[in-house]
């Protein structure tokens, strides 16, 4: 190499590249490109691609109609909010919590859905205090729900796409740095490239966390009024009331057996309830 000209396939301006690193980066990009379209293959709901489907249906006139529209258009946040309002008007607080939870997962930044969910939860809290006036009530939700919410703020495909874009940008800046003449500008670009690479790692961590939590945890909402637990998956088994098992509670499924589900309550107790007394919030 003479006078800064390229005489080798991995040399630029007198600086030798590292073929192994370059091929490793290309491998990561190709892998992310192939896998990212499959990131939401966890049974989550996605909006249909039909252009004829409306995006904001008119407000339904009855609870039955609102519920039917919400189930048919599970990907539509507006339909879920309308169903929640209709359920609250009928004092079906468990169904109201369910549809608002779904709406908030579809639109995490929607302030109106968040405020409506807060108001419904206040009604649930008052109803719970009236039902168990002499019991000590556990606040909050099972710990598994917290992790499920943390990694589920955005769809799994969003984390995969973010990681892909950030890796592309980091590699592009690093390649651009190798062709820059000034040392100060090169250092600035290098720092930016490393920062993007770190953000890509964070996106990958959230992607992995979302895959793990959504395959292991299944939060459900108790929709039955005055629910009762059973000590075994049998209608003849001993049953009773628990202050942490109430209409509108968010619990986690830990097992299933012939029309029964075992759920974990906020106080970490495991009880059996009929399958029709709970409904899944759903995941992306």
Tab-separated table of N, CA and C in Angstrom, residues 93-204:
chain	number	residue	atom	x	y	z
A	93	UNK	N	-67.687	-5.337	36.304
A	93	UNK	CA	-66.378	-4.722	36.500
A	93	UNK	C	-65.242	-5.620	36.022
A	94	UNK	N	-65.397	-6.923	36.152
A	94	UNK	CA	-64.360	-7.827	35.670
A	94	UNK	C	-64.163	-7.714	34.165
A	95	UNK	N	-65.254	-7.665	33.421
A	95	UNK	CA	-65.155	-7.522	31.963
A	95	UNK	C	-64.623	-6.141	31.599
A	96	UNK	N	-64.977	-5.109	32.372
A	96	UNK	CA	-64.457	-3.773	32.104
A	96	UNK	C	-62.945	-3.739	32.264
A	97	UNK	N	-62.425	-4.370	33.347
A	97	UNK	CA	-60.979	-4.439	33.542
A	97	UNK	C	-60.325	-5.202	32.397
A	98	UNK	N	-60.942	-6.304	31.986
A	98	UNK	CA	-60.380	-7.122	30.910
A	98	UNK	C	-60.222	-6.318	29.621
A	99	UNK	N	-61.271	-5.645	29.190
A	99	UNK	CA	-61.216	-4.918	27.916
A	99	UNK	C	-60.302	-3.696	27.998
A	100	UNK	N	-60.238	-3.054	29.151
A	100	UNK	CA	-59.320	-1.922	29.289
A	100	UNK	C	-57.865	-2.382	29.341
A	101	UNK	N	-57.599	-3.535	29.936
A	101	UNK	CA	-56.245	-4.095	29.910
A	101	UNK	C	-55.830	-4.379	28.468
A	102	UNK	N	-56.745	-4.936	27.694
A	102	UNK	CA	-56.438	-5.219	26.288
A	102	UNK	C	-56.215	-3.932	25.505
A	103	UNK	N	-57.056	-2.934	25.759
A	103	UNK	CA	-56.903	-1.662	25.053
A	103	UNK	C	-55.570	-1.001	25.388
A	104	UNK	N	-55.166	-1.090	26.650
A	104	UNK	CA	-53.912	-0.465	27.052
A	104	UNK	C	-52.715	-1.181	26.449
A	105	UNK	N	-52.809	-2.483	26.237
A	105	UNK	CA	-51.711	-3.200	25.605
A	105	UNK	C	-51.647	-2.895	24.113
A	106	UNK	N	-52.793	-2.620	23.517
A	106	UNK	CA	-52.797	-2.251	22.101
A	106	UNK	C	-52.295	-0.827	21.899
A	107	UNK	N	-52.603	0.058	22.861
A	107	UNK	CA	-52.145	1.450	22.782
A	107	UNK	C	-51.553	1.834	24.129
A	108	UNK	N	-50.279	1.496	24.363
A	108	UNK	CA	-49.672	1.719	25.690
A	108	UNK	C	-49.638	3.177	26.111
A	109	UNK	N	-49.617	4.099	25.163
A	109	UNK	CA	-49.496	5.517	25.497
A	109	UNK	C	-50.841	6.239	25.519
A	110	UNK	N	-51.937	5.495	25.431
A	110	UNK	CA	-53.269	6.099	25.421
A	110	UNK	C	-53.640	6.518	26.843
A	111	UNK	N	-53.678	7.814	27.072
A	111	UNK	CA	-53.962	8.325	28.413
A	111	UNK	C	-55.403	8.075	28.821
A	112	UNK	N	-56.346	8.162	27.882
A	112	UNK	CA	-57.753	7.990	28.230
A	112	UNK	C	-58.033	6.559	28.703
A	113	UNK	N	-57.434	5.568	28.032
A	113	UNK	CA	-57.628	4.177	28.450
A	113	UNK	C	-57.011	3.944	29.827
A	114	UNK	N	-55.849	4.554	30.070
A	114	UNK	CA	-55.196	4.400	31.373
A	114	UNK	C	-56.036	5.018	32.484
A	115	UNK	N	-56.603	6.202	32.228
A	115	UNK	CA	-57.427	6.849	33.246
A	115	UNK	C	-58.724	6.079	33.481
A	116	UNK	N	-59.306	5.553	32.399
A	116	UNK	CA	-60.526	4.760	32.559
A	116	UNK	C	-60.257	3.500	33.365
A	117	UNK	N	-59.100	2.865	33.116
A	117	UNK	CA	-58.744	1.674	33.885
A	117	UNK	C	-58.549	2.020	35.365
A	118	UNK	N	-57.967	3.181	35.637
A	118	UNK	CA	-57.778	3.603	37.029
A	118	UNK	C	-59.130	3.790	37.712
A	119	UNK	N	-60.090	4.392	37.037
A	119	UNK	CA	-61.414	4.611	37.634
A	119	UNK	C	-62.125	3.286	37.889
A	120	UNK	N	-62.017	2.369	36.941
A	120	UNK	CA	-62.664	1.067	37.127
A	120	UNK	C	-62.013	0.315	38.285
A	121	UNK	N	-60.690	0.408	38.393
A	121	UNK	CA	-60.009	-0.267	39.503
A	121	UNK	C	-60.416	0.332	40.847
A	122	UNK	N	-60.716	1.617	40.886
A	122	UNK	CA	-61.216	2.209	42.127
A	122	UNK	C	-62.572	1.622	42.503
A	123	UNK	N	-63.433	1.412	41.499
A	123	UNK	CA	-64.708	0.762	41.766
A	123	UNK	C	-64.497	-0.665	42.254
A	124	UNK	N	-63.550	-1.364	41.643
A	124	UNK	CA	-63.249	-2.729	42.068
A	124	UNK	C	-62.763	-2.740	43.513
A	125	UNK	N	-61.906	-1.785	43.855
A	125	UNK	CA	-61.368	-1.728	45.215
A	125	UNK	C	-62.485	-1.501	46.233
A	126	UNK	N	-63.396	-0.579	45.916
A	126	UNK	CA	-64.504	-0.321	46.849
A	126	UNK	C	-65.403	-1.546	46.991
A	127	UNK	N	-65.653	-2.208	45.883
A	127	UNK	CA	-66.475	-3.417	45.921
A	127	UNK	C	-65.791	-4.514	46.738
A	128	UNK	N	-64.472	-4.598	46.625
A	128	UNK	CA	-63.708	-5.608	47.367
A	128	UNK	C	-63.735	-5.319	48.870
A	129	UNK	N	-63.594	-4.057	49.234
A	129	UNK	CA	-63.631	-3.690	50.655
A	129	UNK	C	-64.995	-4.013	51.253
A	130	UNK	N	-66.063	-3.776	50.503
A	130	UNK	CA	-67.403	-4.090	50.993
A	130	UNK	C	-67.610	-5.597	51.132
A	131	UNK	N	-67.005	-6.376	50.224
A	131	UNK	CA	-67.181	-7.831	50.270
A	131	UNK	C	-66.363	-8.470	51.384
A	132	UNK	N	-65.212	-7.884	51.731
A	132	UNK	CA	-64.339	-8.433	52.773
A	132	UNK	C	-63.999	-7.336	53.785
A	133	UNK	N	-64.976	-6.898	54.562
A	133	UNK	CA	-64.736	-5.754	55.465
A	133	UNK	C	-63.782	-6.066	56.610
A	134	UNK	N	-63.656	-7.317	57.009
A	134	UNK	CA	-62.851	-7.670	58.181
A	134	UNK	C	-61.567	-8.413	57.812
A	135	UNK	N	-61.258	-8.518	56.530
A	135	UNK	CA	-60.077	-9.256	56.094
A	135	UNK	C	-58.953	-8.302	55.718
A	136	UNK	N	-57.742	-8.801	55.863
A	136	UNK	CA	-56.583	-8.037	55.421
A	136	UNK	C	-56.409	-8.247	53.921
A	137	UNK	N	-56.423	-7.180	53.167
A	137	UNK	CA	-56.399	-7.270	51.710
A	137	UNK	C	-54.986	-7.045	51.181
A	138	UNK	N	-54.543	-7.948	50.329
A	138	UNK	CA	-53.234	-7.815	49.692
A	138	UNK	C	-53.346	-6.856	48.520
A	139	UNK	N	-52.450	-5.885	48.465
A	139	UNK	CA	-52.452	-4.909	47.385
A	139	UNK	C	-51.554	-5.391	46.247
A	140	UNK	N	-51.864	-4.943	45.044
A	140	UNK	CA	-51.010	-5.248	43.905
A	140	UNK	C	-51.407	-6.527	43.191
A	141	UNK	N	-50.472	-7.056	42.426
A	141	UNK	CA	-50.692	-8.222	41.580
A	141	UNK	C	-49.562	-9.222	41.789
A	142	UNK	N	-49.692	-10.455	41.302
A	142	UNK	CA	-48.574	-11.405	41.375
A	142	UNK	C	-47.324	-10.849	40.703
A	143	UNK	N	-46.150	-11.230	41.231
A	143	UNK	CA	-44.893	-10.697	40.696
A	143	UNK	C	-44.718	-11.023	39.223
A	144	UNK	N	-45.230	-12.167	38.789
A	144	UNK	CA	-45.086	-12.547	37.379
A	144	UNK	C	-45.769	-11.541	36.458
A	145	UNK	N	-46.848	-10.926	36.927
A	145	UNK	CA	-47.548	-9.949	36.099
A	145	UNK	C	-46.675	-8.717	35.876
A	146	UNK	N	-45.894	-8.351	36.900
A	146	UNK	CA	-45.007	-7.185	36.759
A	146	UNK	C	-44.009	-7.434	35.647
A	147	UNK	N	-43.367	-8.595	35.608
A	147	UNK	CA	-42.406	-8.898	34.542
A	147	UNK	C	-43.097	-8.971	33.192
A	148	UNK	N	-44.305	-9.525	33.181
A	148	UNK	CA	-45.069	-9.622	31.939
A	148	UNK	C	-45.375	-8.236	31.384
A	149	UNK	N	-45.708	-7.306	32.254
A	149	UNK	CA	-45.990	-5.943	31.809
A	149	UNK	C	-44.701	-5.239	31.363
A	150	UNK	N	-43.600	-5.450	32.097
A	150	UNK	CA	-42.350	-4.774	31.768
A	150	UNK	C	-41.900	-5.095	30.352
A	151	UNK	N	-41.925	-6.377	29.999
A	151	UNK	CA	-41.445	-6.780	28.682
A	151	UNK	C	-42.537	-6.756	27.625
A	152	UNK	N	-43.735	-6.350	28.006
A	152	UNK	CA	-44.827	-6.336	27.050
A	152	UNK	C	-45.366	-4.969	26.730
A	153	UNK	N	-44.596	-3.915	27.058
A	153	UNK	CA	-45.061	-2.557	26.743
A	153	UNK	C	-45.240	-2.396	25.243
A	154	UNK	N	-44.321	-2.980	24.469
A	154	UNK	CA	-44.411	-2.931	23.021
A	154	UNK	C	-44.443	-4.356	22.480
A	155	UNK	N	-44.955	-4.549	21.277
A	155	UNK	CA	-44.997	-5.900	20.706
A	155	UNK	C	-43.597	-6.485	20.555
A	156	UNK	N	-43.511	-7.800	20.533
A	156	UNK	CA	-42.219	-8.462	20.383
A	156	UNK	C	-41.562	-8.083	19.063
A	157	UNK	N	-42.351	-7.928	18.016
A	157	UNK	CA	-41.771	-7.570	16.714
A	157	UNK	C	-41.130	-6.182	16.751
A	158	UNK	N	-41.604	-5.312	17.666
A	158	UNK	CA	-40.985	-3.989	17.788
A	158	UNK	C	-39.563	-4.112	18.304
A	159	UNK	N	-39.338	-4.952	19.329
A	159	UNK	CA	-37.987	-5.143	19.855
A	159	UNK	C	-37.067	-5.733	18.786
A	160	UNK	N	-37.575	-6.697	18.016
A	160	UNK	CA	-36.754	-7.307	16.961
A	160	UNK	C	-36.399	-6.278	15.890
A	161	UNK	N	-37.381	-5.469	15.488
A	161	UNK	CA	-37.119	-4.452	14.474
A	161	UNK	C	-36.146	-3.398	14.988
A	162	UNK	N	-36.308	-2.992	16.253
A	162	UNK	CA	-35.394	-2.000	16.833
A	162	UNK	C	-33.966	-2.531	16.871
A	163	UNK	N	-33.796	-3.792	17.283
A	163	UNK	CA	-32.459	-4.382	17.314
A	163	UNK	C	-31.857	-4.433	15.920
A	164	UNK	N	-32.660	-4.797	14.939
A	164	UNK	CA	-32.171	-4.878	13.561
A	164	UNK	C	-31.713	-3.521	13.053
A	165	UNK	N	-32.544	-2.498	13.246
A	165	UNK	CA	-32.203	-1.154	12.762
A	165	UNK	C	-30.961	-0.623	13.475
A	166	UNK	N	-30.889	-0.836	14.794
A	166	UNK	CA	-29.740	-0.331	15.550
A	166	UNK	C	-28.444	-1.026	15.142
A	167	UNK	N	-28.488	-2.323	14.870
A	167	UNK	CA	-27.282	-3.025	14.416
A	167	UNK	C	-26.849	-2.504	13.052
A	168	UNK	N	-27.800	-2.283	12.163
A	168	UNK	CA	-27.479	-1.726	10.845
A	168	UNK	C	-26.822	-0.348	10.988
A	169	UNK	N	-27.394	0.504	11.816
A	169	UNK	CA	-26.837	1.846	11.987
A	169	UNK	C	-25.459	1.798	12.624
A	170	UNK	N	-25.272	0.941	13.639
A	170	UNK	CA	-23.962	0.838	14.294
A	170	UNK	C	-22.893	0.369	13.317
A	171	UNK	N	-23.210	-0.656	12.532
A	171	UNK	CA	-22.238	-1.152	11.548
A	171	UNK	C	-21.973	-0.111	10.466
A	172	UNK	N	-23.030	0.598	10.043
A	172	UNK	CA	-22.848	1.634	9.029
A	172	UNK	C	-21.968	2.765	9.513
A	173	UNK	N	-22.168	3.217	10.760
A	173	UNK	CA	-21.312	4.275	11.304
A	173	UNK	C	-19.863	3.805	11.472
A	174	UNK	N	-19.699	2.566	11.892
A	174	UNK	CA	-18.330	2.055	12.054
A	174	UNK	C	-17.609	1.969	10.711
A	175	UNK	N	-18.346	1.566	9.680
A	175	UNK	CA	-17.749	1.536	8.340
A	175	UNK	C	-17.437	2.957	7.868
A	176	UNK	N	-18.351	3.898	8.138
A	176	UNK	CA	-18.121	5.284	7.732
A	176	UNK	C	-16.927	5.873	8.476
A	177	UNK	N	-16.755	5.500	9.746
A	177	UNK	CA	-15.625	5.985	10.536
A	177	UNK	C	-14.297	5.574	9.898
A	178	UNK	N	-14.244	4.349	9.383
A	178	UNK	CA	-12.980	3.868	8.815
A	178	UNK	C	-12.566	4.649	7.569
A	179	UNK	N	-13.449	5.434	6.995
A	179	UNK	CA	-13.135	6.192	5.785
A	179	UNK	C	-12.994	7.691	6.046
A	180	UNK	N	-13.091	8.091	7.339
A	180	UNK	CA	-12.998	9.511	7.663
A	180	UNK	C	-11.543	9.897	7.920
A	181	UNK	N	-11.120	11.084	7.452
A	181	UNK	CA	-9.725	11.480	7.629
A	181	UNK	C	-9.410	12.060	9.008
A	182	UNK	N	-10.292	12.875	9.577
A	182	UNK	CA	-9.995	13.570	10.830
A	182	UNK	C	-10.142	12.668	12.035
A	183	UNK	N	-9.195	12.744	12.970
A	183	UNK	CA	-9.223	11.857	14.128
A	183	UNK	C	-10.349	12.225	15.096
A	184	UNK	N	-10.613	13.558	15.275
A	184	UNK	CA	-11.654	13.974	16.212
A	184	UNK	C	-13.031	13.514	15.736
A	185	UNK	N	-13.299	13.736	14.470
A	185	UNK	CA	-14.595	13.316	13.931
A	185	UNK	C	-14.717	11.791	13.963
A	186	UNK	N	-13.619	11.115	13.707
A	186	UNK	CA	-13.645	9.654	13.748
A	186	UNK	C	-13.992	9.154	15.145
A	187	UNK	N	-13.426	9.800	16.160
A	187	UNK	CA	-13.713	9.394	17.533
A	187	UNK	C	-15.189	9.620	17.882
A	188	UNK	N	-15.731	10.737	17.419
A	188	UNK	CA	-17.142	11.035	17.687
A	188	UNK	C	-18.051	9.994	17.051
A	189	UNK	N	-17.749	9.659	15.797
A	189	UNK	CA	-18.552	8.652	15.105
A	189	UNK	C	-18.394	7.292	15.769
A	190	UNK	N	-17.164	6.997	16.240
A	190	UNK	CA	-16.936	5.711	16.909
A	190	UNK	C	-17.768	5.608	18.186
A	191	UNK	N	-17.805	6.691	18.963
A	191	UNK	CA	-18.617	6.691	20.192
A	191	UNK	C	-20.095	6.493	19.853
A	192	UNK	N	-20.564	7.157	18.806
A	192	UNK	CA	-21.962	7.004	18.394
A	192	UNK	C	-22.250	5.568	17.980
A	193	UNK	N	-21.309	4.959	17.245
A	193	UNK	CA	-21.494	3.582	16.811
A	193	UNK	C	-21.568	2.628	17.998
A	194	UNK	N	-20.688	2.825	18.972
A	194	UNK	CA	-20.709	1.970	20.167
A	194	UNK	C	-22.013	2.175	20.945
A	195	UNK	N	-22.478	3.429	21.042
A	195	UNK	CA	-23.738	3.697	21.734
A	195	UNK	C	-24.913	2.990	21.071
A	196	UNK	N	-24.961	3.020	19.738
A	196	UNK	CA	-26.026	2.319	19.019
A	196	UNK	C	-25.934	0.812	19.230
A	197	UNK	N	-24.712	0.298	19.279
A	197	UNK	CA	-24.535	-1.138	19.512
A	197	UNK	C	-25.056	-1.527	20.902
A	198	UNK	N	-24.804	-0.678	21.909
A	198	UNK	CA	-25.310	-0.957	23.253
A	198	UNK	C	-26.840	-0.908	23.285
A	199	UNK	N	-27.412	0.050	22.571
A	199	UNK	CA	-28.874	0.106	22.497
A	199	UNK	C	-29.433	-1.133	21.813
A	200	UNK	N	-28.715	-1.633	20.805
A	200	UNK	CA	-29.146	-2.867	20.148
A	200	UNK	C	-29.135	-4.037	21.125
A	201	UNK	N	-28.131	-4.076	21.990
A	201	UNK	CA	-28.075	-5.135	23.000
A	201	UNK	C	-29.269	-5.029	23.948
A	202	UNK	N	-29.619	-3.800	24.359
A	202	UNK	CA	-30.782	-3.606	25.229
A	202	UNK	C	-32.054	-4.092	24.539
A	203	UNK	N	-32.200	-3.754	23.246
A	203	UNK	CA	-33.377	-4.205	22.495
A	203	UNK	C	-33.433	-5.725	22.421
A	204	UNK	N	-32.278	-6.356	22.246
A	204	UNK	CA	-32.236	-7.817	22.217
A	204	UNK	C	-32.615	-8.416	23.568
